[in-house]
């Protein structure tokens, strides 16, 4: 197969690209490097079936051209991370909705299978646990900036399913639940890279709010496995599917685990949410997926639990270890289009 990954230089996309190349597929990445990086894909450039274009997923002629070359599209390009969403709400909504419009419109003319990345954020403040794909969704007020992200992703879901219903475009919508692994940057506020970096540096671990809020964390390799299994299963078409891990942990417990596993002497510091994100912020008190549908479609069983996730991430961030990827020189600059093409 030849596979287009929008956002392929990002955290999940770069792992997906690697897995596809390793099994013999060809990979075309489109990424604007806003939150992705050349470093994430440095090791992929040695594969003959790999190509990379720097550009925006909202650039329709570019998307059309790349899609002509591919059989399947993973649309992962999006504005992500609570910090980014809070700081740049216009960019978040425009990128997430505009990019998906372009991808689906171009795929529809060519009848390409599109996997649309959505998020567990769409469950919002739901109160029926674990979250199942057919649950009603409970989002907060538009005056609370955070919900713009969930809403933009929900529009993406509606649009994808509308294309399926109206134009028989094969789509699969996946809802990711707190994916973790190497290359996830702590820059956008995600909790595990943040805690691990803080613990290794001997800084306080900043637990937001009471720390009683819960999440479930999924190893990126399990997410990649699920994505590849879903595109191989025709019953996935037209479906919305959770990708996550069924185990739940409070953020306070998580901080304690990170301290214990790093052997750090760092204390925990509780910081009110409004001090981090301003008054206009709401957090979810609980988030855990029902993964029955994914299991039923693909036989999925997450292989890496939280203990092992933390150990792997601590290894990855440990200062004595060499960095996993070297910085990639930008090889070809096309001056008239401001696109770098490899
Ligand atoms: N969190 C925290 N300290 C941090 C970063 C995050 O206590 O340094 C909390 C955050 O408020 C949330 C949870 O950890 O309750 C997960 O945050 P993350 O941004 O990783 O993902 P979210 O599930 O909120 O999208």
mmCIF file of C-alpha atoms and ligand atoms in Angstrom, residues 82 121 146 178 189-191 194-195 206-208 213 215 251 273 283 287, ligand 1:
data_model
loop_
_atom_site.group_PDB
_atom_site.id
_atom_site.type_symbol
_atom_site.label_atom_id
_atom_site.label_comp_id
_atom_site.label_asym_id
_atom_site.label_seq_id
_atom_site.Cartn_x
_atom_site.Cartn_y
_atom_site.Cartn_z
ATOM 1 C CA UNK A 82 -4.612 21.427 26.084
ATOM 2 C CA UNK A 121 -12.267 14.868 24.616
ATOM 3 C CA UNK A 146 -11.235 24.090 26.078
ATOM 4 C CA UNK A 178 -4.267 9.793 26.191
ATOM 5 C CA UNK A 189 1.524 20.158 28.648
ATOM 6 C CA UNK A 190 0.822 16.399 28.397
ATOM 7 C CA UNK A 191 1.028 14.969 31.847
ATOM 8 C CA UNK A 194 5.840 16.570 32.048
ATOM 9 C CA UNK A 195 5.951 14.537 35.275
ATOM 10 C CA UNK A 206 2.837 19.926 39.289
ATOM 11 C CA UNK A 207 -0.471 18.170 39.879
ATOM 12 C CA UNK A 208 -3.329 20.291 38.611
ATOM 13 C CA UNK A 213 -9.198 13.338 38.274
ATOM 14 C CA UNK A 215 -7.202 9.166 32.959
ATOM 15 C CA UNK A 251 -3.262 11.985 38.403
ATOM 16 C CA UNK A 273 -6.298 24.746 37.384
ATOM 17 C CA UNK A 283 -11.165 19.754 33.463
ATOM 18 C CA UNK A 287 -11.995 9.533 31.494
HETATM 19 N N1 LIG B 1 -1.968 17.504 34.474
HETATM 20 C C1 LIG B 1 -1.300 17.731 35.668
HETATM 21 N N2 LIG B 1 -0.034 18.231 35.607
HETATM 22 C C2 LIG B 1 0.600 18.507 34.427
HETATM 23 C C3 LIG B 1 -0.069 18.254 33.221
HETATM 24 C C4 LIG B 1 -1.364 17.756 33.278
HETATM 25 O O1 LIG B 1 -1.828 17.497 36.756
HETATM 26 O O2 LIG B 1 1.768 18.951 34.457
HETATM 27 C C5 LIG B 1 -3.323 16.950 34.527
HETATM 28 C C6 LIG B 1 -4.343 17.682 33.669
HETATM 29 O O3 LIG B 1 -4.899 18.786 34.352
HETATM 30 C C7 LIG B 1 -5.347 16.582 33.403
HETATM 31 C C8 LIG B 1 -4.486 15.328 33.310
HETATM 32 O O4 LIG B 1 -3.269 15.639 33.999
HETATM 33 O O5 LIG B 1 -6.254 16.452 34.475
HETATM 34 C C9 LIG B 1 -4.161 14.890 31.895
HETATM 35 O O6 LIG B 1 -3.638 16.014 31.218
HETATM 36 P P1 LIG B 1 -3.124 15.983 29.721
HETATM 37 O O7 LIG B 1 -2.905 17.417 29.310
HETATM 38 O O8 LIG B 1 -1.991 15.040 29.592
HETATM 39 O O9 LIG B 1 -4.313 15.356 28.870
HETATM 40 P P2 LIG B 1 -5.912 15.600 28.886
HETATM 41 O O10 LIG B 1 -6.437 14.294 29.341
HETATM 42 O O11 LIG B 1 -6.273 16.696 29.824
HETATM 43 O O12 LIG B 1 -6.218 15.905 27.465
#
